[in-house]
Amino acid sequence: MTHGNEPGVSASILQTGGETGSPATFVADLLEGFGVPATFAASAGAVITFFVVLAAFVVAGRMLVVPLVSRLLDAQGLETHAKRPLKKLTTVIVVFVGLAVAFGLAGFGDFLQSLATIAAAATLAIGFAMQDVIKNFVAGIFIFTDRPFRIDDWIEWDGNAGIVEDISFRVSRIRTFDNELLTVPNSQLTDGVIKNPVAKETLRLQFLFGIGYGDDIEHATEIIVEEAERHPDVLSDPAPSVRLTELADSYVGLKSRIWIANPSRADFVKIRSEYVTNVKRRFDEEGIEIPFPQRDLSGGVELNTPAEGPAALGDD
């Protein structure tokens, strides 16, 4: 038998863009079976289908996709601060895909096409207006993937230095050694050269000692090496070394190279200060001079003094 309301159902389906056999049509038929008017059943079926599909994607994303992405990030060894924004980005992508699929299955094809056109135009406009933001966002992704530095690392760039406290997709926050907080756009940390002294397990320290031209170079070298070997935080492998690197105007430069383990800023300053102090004390005990710049002036000075007597006063 043919139901008298079938033409109404077909008209409603055409108005909403649904097709025979689509989920929206199936839901509309179920609603009609429960006595819902045909003119309302088609629209209600499309709406119900939209929200059911979207909810299914959201639930699947939270229960399946996000945990799977989390395990993949754990396998890559990313820190917690890096995983959090990536999880949020995954959730946004799942919701976006769910919206697209829900619009399609609900029969809102024309609406989805119009929405996509508007979104493309808006994305283009926003892209031009937010070039710097996008640039810093991409730089943040490179920081997370390349890992040139991590939180608590000591880095130097463009004449600045400090300890990394936080890394986000747009900016990184770095605490200077004067306890100032710098908020640095990520692009500045990827476009230039960054020095990370604590990236490896060991760090070489160098210091230039200046001695007088009349001092014994070999004896001074022995003192520099001995004080390095005596310091408990200086490594014996690689062994300390000293090289004559400079013949300056007022001193002979001996450059010392020592290695320390598990470097940090505190170790750097403390060890170098103690080491240099010990070498200076030994130099004083052994009579080795650490000269300072001197300038020798030659020539004479002439003074013009006024003539004495009445002639100096001139004629009245």
C-alpha positions as a Python dict, from the first residue, in 0.01 Angstrom:
ca = {
    (1, 'M'): (0, 0, 0),
    (2, 'T'): (102, 353, -68),
    (3, 'H'): (96, 596, 221),
    (4, 'G'): (-70, 924, 156),
    (5, 'N'): (216, 1116, 314),
    (6, 'E'): (493, 982, 88),
    (7, 'P'): (492, 1288, -142),
    (8, 'G'): (544, 1505, 166),
    (9, 'V'): (839, 1293, 274),
    (10, 'S'): (1000, 1317, -68),
    (11, 'A'): (952, 1692, -76),
    (12, 'S'): (1108, 1730, 267),
    (13, 'I'): (1402, 1512, 171),
    (14, 'L'): (1466, 1722, -136),
    (15, 'Q'): (1447, 2040, 67),
    (16, 'T'): (1709, 1918, 311),
    (17, 'G'): (1930, 1770, 43),
    (18, 'G'): (1883, 1411, 170),
    (19, 'E'): (1891, 1106, -51),
    (20, 'T'): (1691, 785, -41),
    (21, 'G'): (1876, 532, 177),
    (22, 'S'): (2077, 793, 364),
    (23, 'P'): (2094, 784, 747),
    (24, 'A'): (1881, 1098, 765),
    (25, 'T'): (1609, 932, 552),
    (26, 'F'): (1624, 619, 769),
    (27, 'V'): (1574, 823, 1085),
    (28, 'A'): (1293, 1020, 920),
    (29, 'D'): (1114, 696, 830),
    (30, 'L'): (1148, 578, 1190),
    (31, 'L'): (997, 900, 1316),
    (32, 'E'): (709, 868, 1072),
    (33, 'G'): (653, 516, 1198),
    (34, 'F'): (602, 663, 1544),
    (35, 'G'): (342, 899, 1410),
    (36, 'V'): (554, 1210, 1356),
    (37, 'P'): (419, 1425, 1069),
    (38, 'A'): (612, 1383, 746),
    (39, 'T'): (688, 1753, 709),
    (40, 'F'): (858, 1753, 1048),
    (41, 'A'): (1009, 1402, 1037),
    (42, 'A'): (1253, 1476, 752),
    (43, 'S'): (1396, 1786, 920),
    (44, 'A'): (1408, 1622, 1261),
    (45, 'G'): (1575, 1314, 1112),
    (46, 'A'): (1848, 1527, 957),
    (47, 'V'): (1910, 1712, 1283),
    (48, 'I'): (1914, 1394, 1489),
    (49, 'T'): (2151, 1227, 1244),
    (50, 'F'): (2384, 1528, 1257),
    (51, 'F'): (2413, 1529, 1637),
    (52, 'V'): (2437, 1150, 1669),
    (53, 'V'): (2720, 1130, 1416),
    (54, 'L'): (2902, 1425, 1576),
    (55, 'A'): (2865, 1274, 1924),
    (56, 'A'): (2994, 940, 1793),
    (57, 'F'): (3306, 1110, 1655),
    (58, 'V'): (3367, 1299, 1980),
    (59, 'V'): (3333, 983, 2191),
    (60, 'A'): (3551, 782, 1952),
    (61, 'G'): (3811, 1059, 1956),
    (62, 'R'): (3831, 1066, 2336),
    (63, 'M'): (3829, 689, 2379),
    (64, 'L'): (4036, 578, 2079),
    (65, 'V'): (4214, 851, 1882),
    (66, 'V'): (4348, 1068, 2166),
    (67, 'P'): (4481, 771, 2371),
    (68, 'L'): (4642, 631, 2055),
    (69, 'V'): (4809, 966, 1981),
    (70, 'S'): (4918, 989, 2345),
    (71, 'R'): (5091, 650, 2323),
    (72, 'L'): (5264, 754, 2002),
    (73, 'L'): (5388, 1074, 2167),
    (74, 'D'): (5512, 875, 2467),
    (75, 'A'): (5702, 650, 2229),
    (76, 'Q'): (5872, 959, 2085),
    (77, 'G'): (5986, 1064, 2433),
    (78, 'L'): (5810, 1402, 2434),
    (79, 'E'): (5773, 1590, 2763),
    (80, 'T'): (5433, 1662, 2921),
    (81, 'H'): (5435, 2026, 2812),
    (82, 'A'): (5478, 1915, 2450),
    (83, 'K'): (5213, 1644, 2458),
    (84, 'R'): (4937, 1864, 2601),
    (85, 'P'): (4898, 2101, 2301),
    (86, 'L'): (4933, 1812, 2056),
    (87, 'K'): (4648, 1629, 2229),
    (88, 'K'): (4433, 1943, 2210),
    (89, 'L'): (4515, 1976, 1841),
    (90, 'T'): (4415, 1612, 1787),
    (91, 'T'): (4081, 1676, 1958),
    (92, 'V'): (4015, 1978, 1738),
    (93, 'I'): (4090, 1776, 1424),
    (94, 'V'): (3856, 1495, 1536),
    (95, 'V'): (3575, 1743, 1600),
    (96, 'F'): (3634, 1912, 1264),
    (97, 'V'): (3621, 1579, 1079),
    (98, 'G'): (3312, 1483, 1279),
    (99, 'L'): (3138, 1805, 1175),
    (100, 'A'): (3218, 1744, 809),
    (101, 'V'): (3093, 1384, 817),
    (102, 'A'): (2786, 1476, 1022),
    (103, 'F'): (2687, 1747, 775),
    (104, 'G'): (2722, 1503, 488),
    (105, 'L'): (2528, 1214, 647),
    (106, 'A'): (2256, 1451, 766),
    (107, 'G'): (2195, 1561, 410),
    (108, 'F'): (2318, 1917, 453),
    (109, 'G'): (2538, 1895, 146),
    (110, 'D'): (2455, 2238, 9),
    (111, 'F'): (2501, 2394, 351),
    (112, 'L'): (2833, 2215, 397),
    (113, 'Q'): (2954, 2337, 60),
    (114, 'S'): (2860, 2695, 145),
    (115, 'L'): (3025, 2661, 484),
    (116, 'A'): (3343, 2527, 323),
    (117, 'T'): (3353, 2821, 83),
    (118, 'I'): (3310, 3070, 365),
    (119, 'A'): (3571, 2888, 575),
    (120, 'A'): (3822, 2891, 288),
    (121, 'A'): (3777, 3265, 237),
    (122, 'A'): (3802, 3329, 611),
    (123, 'T'): (4114, 3112, 635),
    (124, 'L'): (4281, 3309, 356),
    (125, 'A'): (4201, 3640, 522),
    (126, 'I'): (4310, 3518, 864),
    (127, 'G'): (4629, 3376, 713),
    (128, 'F'): (4734, 3716, 579),
    (129, 'A'): (4645, 3886, 906),
    (130, 'M'): (4824, 3629, 1123),
    (131, 'Q'): (5142, 3560, 930),
    (132, 'D'): (5363, 3613, 1234),
    (133, 'V'): (5143, 3393, 1453),
    (134, 'I'): (5148, 3115, 1194),
    (135, 'K'): (5525, 3155, 1154),
    (136, 'N'): (5576, 3118, 1529),
    (137, 'F'): (5335, 2823, 1538),
    (138, 'V'): (5532, 2638, 1270),
    (139, 'A'): (5856, 2725, 1452),
    (140, 'G'): (5707, 2577, 1770),
    (141, 'I'): (5638, 2252, 1587),
    (142, 'F'): (6001, 2241, 1473),
    (143, 'I'): (6116, 2297, 1832),
    (144, 'F'): (5901, 2005, 1950),
    (145, 'T'): (6024, 1774, 1672),
    (146, 'D'): (6392, 1876, 1648),
    (147, 'R'): (6434, 1939, 2022),
    (148, 'P'): (6729, 2182, 2007),
    (149, 'F'): (6661, 2251, 2375),
    (150, 'R'): (6428, 2137, 2652),
    (151, 'I'): (6279, 2280, 2967),
    (152, 'D'): (6547, 2355, 3230),
    (153, 'D'): (6816, 2382, 2961),
    (154, 'W'): (7049, 2682, 2963),
    (155, 'I'): (7057, 2844, 2617),
    (156, 'E'): (7215, 3150, 2456),
    (157, 'W'): (7090, 3338, 2146),
    (158, 'D'): (7135, 3687, 1998),
    (159, 'G'): (7328, 3811, 2301),
    (160, 'N'): (7069, 3674, 2548),
    (161, 'A'): (7099, 3383, 2787),
    (162, 'G'): (6876, 3206, 3037),
    (163, 'I'): (6703, 2891, 3157),
    (164, 'V'): (6407, 2760, 2955),
    (165, 'E'): (6097, 2747, 3176),
    (166, 'D'): (5820, 2676, 2925),
    (167, 'I'): (5776, 2595, 2556),
    (168, 'S'): (5445, 2645, 2377),
    (169, 'F'): (5350, 2643, 2010),
    (170, 'R'): (5379, 3022, 1978),
    (171, 'V'): (5635, 3141, 2234),
    (172, 'S'): (5896, 3012, 2475),
    (173, 'R'): (5950, 3158, 2822),
    (174, 'I'): (6307, 3192, 2944),
    (175, 'R'): (6428, 3305, 3286),
    (176, 'T'): (6745, 3512, 3265),
    (177, 'F'): (7022, 3489, 3522),
    (178, 'D'): (6901, 3824, 3661),
    (179, 'N'): (6562, 3655, 3732),
    (180, 'E'): (6389, 3834, 3444),
    (181, 'L'): (6126, 3642, 3244),
    (182, 'L'): (6164, 3672, 2866),
    (183, 'T'): (5874, 3573, 2640),
    (184, 'V'): (6046, 3493, 2310),
    (185, 'P'): (5861, 3421, 1981),
    (186, 'N'): (5957, 3074, 1865),
    (187, 'S'): (6064, 3202, 1523),
    (188, 'Q'): (6352, 3390, 1688),
    (189, 'L'): (6475, 3062, 1833),
    (190, 'T'): (6461, 2873, 1503),
    (191, 'D'): (6579, 3137, 1254),
    (192, 'G'): (6909, 3208, 1430),
    (193, 'V'): (7190, 3020, 1603),
    (194, 'I'): (7119, 2884, 1951),
    (195, 'K'): (7394, 2769, 2184),
    (196, 'N'): (7296, 2497, 2428),
    (197, 'P'): (7594, 2432, 2657),
    (198, 'V'): (7408, 2171, 2863),
    (199, 'A'): (7275, 1959, 2577),
    (200, 'K'): (7550, 1698, 2622),
    (201, 'E'): (7681, 1512, 2923),
    (202, 'T'): (8012, 1699, 2927),
    (203, 'L'): (8121, 2057, 2864),
    (204, 'R'): (8463, 2205, 2789),
    (205, 'L'): (8562, 2525, 2969),
    (206, 'Q'): (8836, 2754, 2847),
    (207, 'F'): (9022, 3033, 3021),
    (208, 'L'): (9311, 3249, 2903),
    (209, 'F'): (9582, 3311, 3162),
    (210, 'G'): (9828, 3594, 3090),
    (211, 'I'): (10183, 3580, 3229),
    (212, 'G'): (10475, 3817, 3193),
    (213, 'Y'): (10732, 3785, 2916),
    (214, 'G'): (11000, 3723, 3177),
    (215, 'D'): (10815, 3434, 3345),
    (216, 'D'): (10883, 3063, 3286),
    (217, 'I'): (10618, 2938, 3041),
    (218, 'E'): (10672, 2569, 3123),
    (219, 'H'): (10644, 2628, 3497),
    (220, 'A'): (10325, 2831, 3452),
    (221, 'T'): (10183, 2555, 3233),
    (222, 'E'): (10257, 2295, 3501),
    (223, 'I'): (10075, 2503, 3763),
    (224, 'I'): (9769, 2547, 3543),
    (225, 'V'): (9748, 2172, 3473),
    (226, 'E'): (9815, 2074, 3836),
    (227, 'E'): (9533, 2295, 3968),
    (228, 'A'): (9297, 2145, 3711),
    (229, 'E'): (9390, 1792, 3815),
    (230, 'R'): (9343, 1879, 4183),
    (231, 'H'): (8989, 2009, 4137),
    (232, 'P'): (8739, 1729, 4211),
    (233, 'D'): (8486, 1844, 3947),
    (234, 'V'): (8733, 1861, 3657),
    (235, 'L'): (8744, 1543, 3449),
    (236, 'S'): (9067, 1354, 3398),
    (237, 'D'): (8939, 1213, 3068),
    (238, 'P'): (8961, 1418, 2853),
    (239, 'A'): (9267, 1544, 3033),
    (240, 'P'): (9327, 1915, 3100),
    (241, 'S'): (9547, 2087, 2844),
    (242, 'V'): (9728, 2420, 2805),
    (243, 'R'): (9839, 2588, 2484),
    (244, 'L'): (10029, 2910, 2418),
    (245, 'T'): (9784, 3098, 2200),
    (246, 'E'): (9878, 3465, 2218),
    (247, 'L'): (10176, 3699, 2235),
    (248, 'A'): (10010, 4023, 2335),
    (249, 'D'): (10161, 4364, 2400),
    (250, 'S'): (10197, 4310, 2773),
    (251, 'Y'): (10153, 3936, 2836),
    (252, 'V'): (10196, 3583, 2704),
    (253, 'G'): (9858, 3409, 2673),
    (254, 'L'): (9824, 3049, 2796),
    (255, 'K'): (9479, 2904, 2721),
    (256, 'S'): (9362, 2632, 2957),
    (257, 'R'): (9100, 2374, 2848),
    (258, 'I'): (8922, 2162, 3107),
    (259, 'W'): (8614, 1937, 3095),
    (260, 'I'): (8328, 1901, 3344),
    (261, 'A'): (8044, 1648, 3366),
    (262, 'N'): (7669, 1711, 3390),
    (263, 'P'): (7705, 2081, 3313),
    (264, 'S'): (7467, 2347, 3439),
    (265, 'R'): (7508, 2717, 3495),
    (266, 'A'): (7580, 2670, 3867),
    (267, 'D'): (7854, 2415, 3791),
    (268, 'F'): (7998, 2636, 3520),
    (269, 'V'): (8037, 2946, 3735),
    (270, 'K'): (8139, 2765, 4052),
    (271, 'I'): (8400, 2538, 3896),
    (272, 'R'): (8559, 2804, 3678),
    (273, 'S'): (8572, 3053, 3966),
    (274, 'E'): (8736, 2803, 4200),
    (275, 'Y'): (8980, 2687, 3936),
    (276, 'V'): (9092, 3036, 3830),
    (277, 'T'): (9124, 3143, 4195),
    (278, 'N'): (9348, 2845, 4272),
    (279, 'V'): (9570, 2917, 3971),
    (280, 'K'): (9600, 3284, 4070),
    (281, 'R'): (9698, 3185, 4425),
    (282, 'R'): (9965, 2948, 4293),
    (283, 'F'): (10099, 3215, 4058),
    (284, 'D'): (10134, 3454, 4351),
    (285, 'E'): (10313, 3188, 4558),
    (286, 'E'): (10551, 3098, 4274),
    (287, 'G'): (10622, 3460, 4183),
    (288, 'I'): (10458, 3442, 3840),
    (289, 'E'): (10323, 3779, 3736),
    (290, 'I'): (9983, 3836, 3579),
    (291, 'P'): (10056, 4165, 3404),
    (292, 'F'): (9816, 4443, 3325),
    (293, 'P'): (9830, 4673, 3022),
    (294, 'Q'): (10093, 4946, 3045),
    (295, 'R'): (10172, 5247, 2829),
    (296, 'D'): (10515, 5413, 2813),
    (297, 'L'): (10518, 5782, 2732),
    (298, 'S'): (10829, 5953, 2591),
    (299, 'G'): (10913, 6311, 2499),
    (300, 'G'): (10926, 6638, 2682),
    (301, 'V'): (10688, 6898, 2808),
    (302, 'E'): (10743, 7268, 2753),
    (303, 'L'): (10580, 7533, 2970),
    (304, 'N'): (10541, 7890, 2857),
    (305, 'T'): (10557, 8129, 3156),
    (306, 'P'): (10487, 8502, 3134),
    (307, 'A'): (10789, 8735, 3146),
    (308, 'E'): (10863, 8902, 3480),
    (309, 'G'): (10902, 9276, 3542),
    (310, 'P'): (10753, 9588, 3394),
    (311, 'A'): (10785, 9458, 3038),
    (312, 'A'): (10532, 9189, 3109),
    (313, 'L'): (10277, 9453, 3199),
    (314, 'G'): (10306, 9637, 2867),
    (315, 'D'): (10306, 10009, 2804),
    (316, 'D'): (10044, 10229, 2952),
}
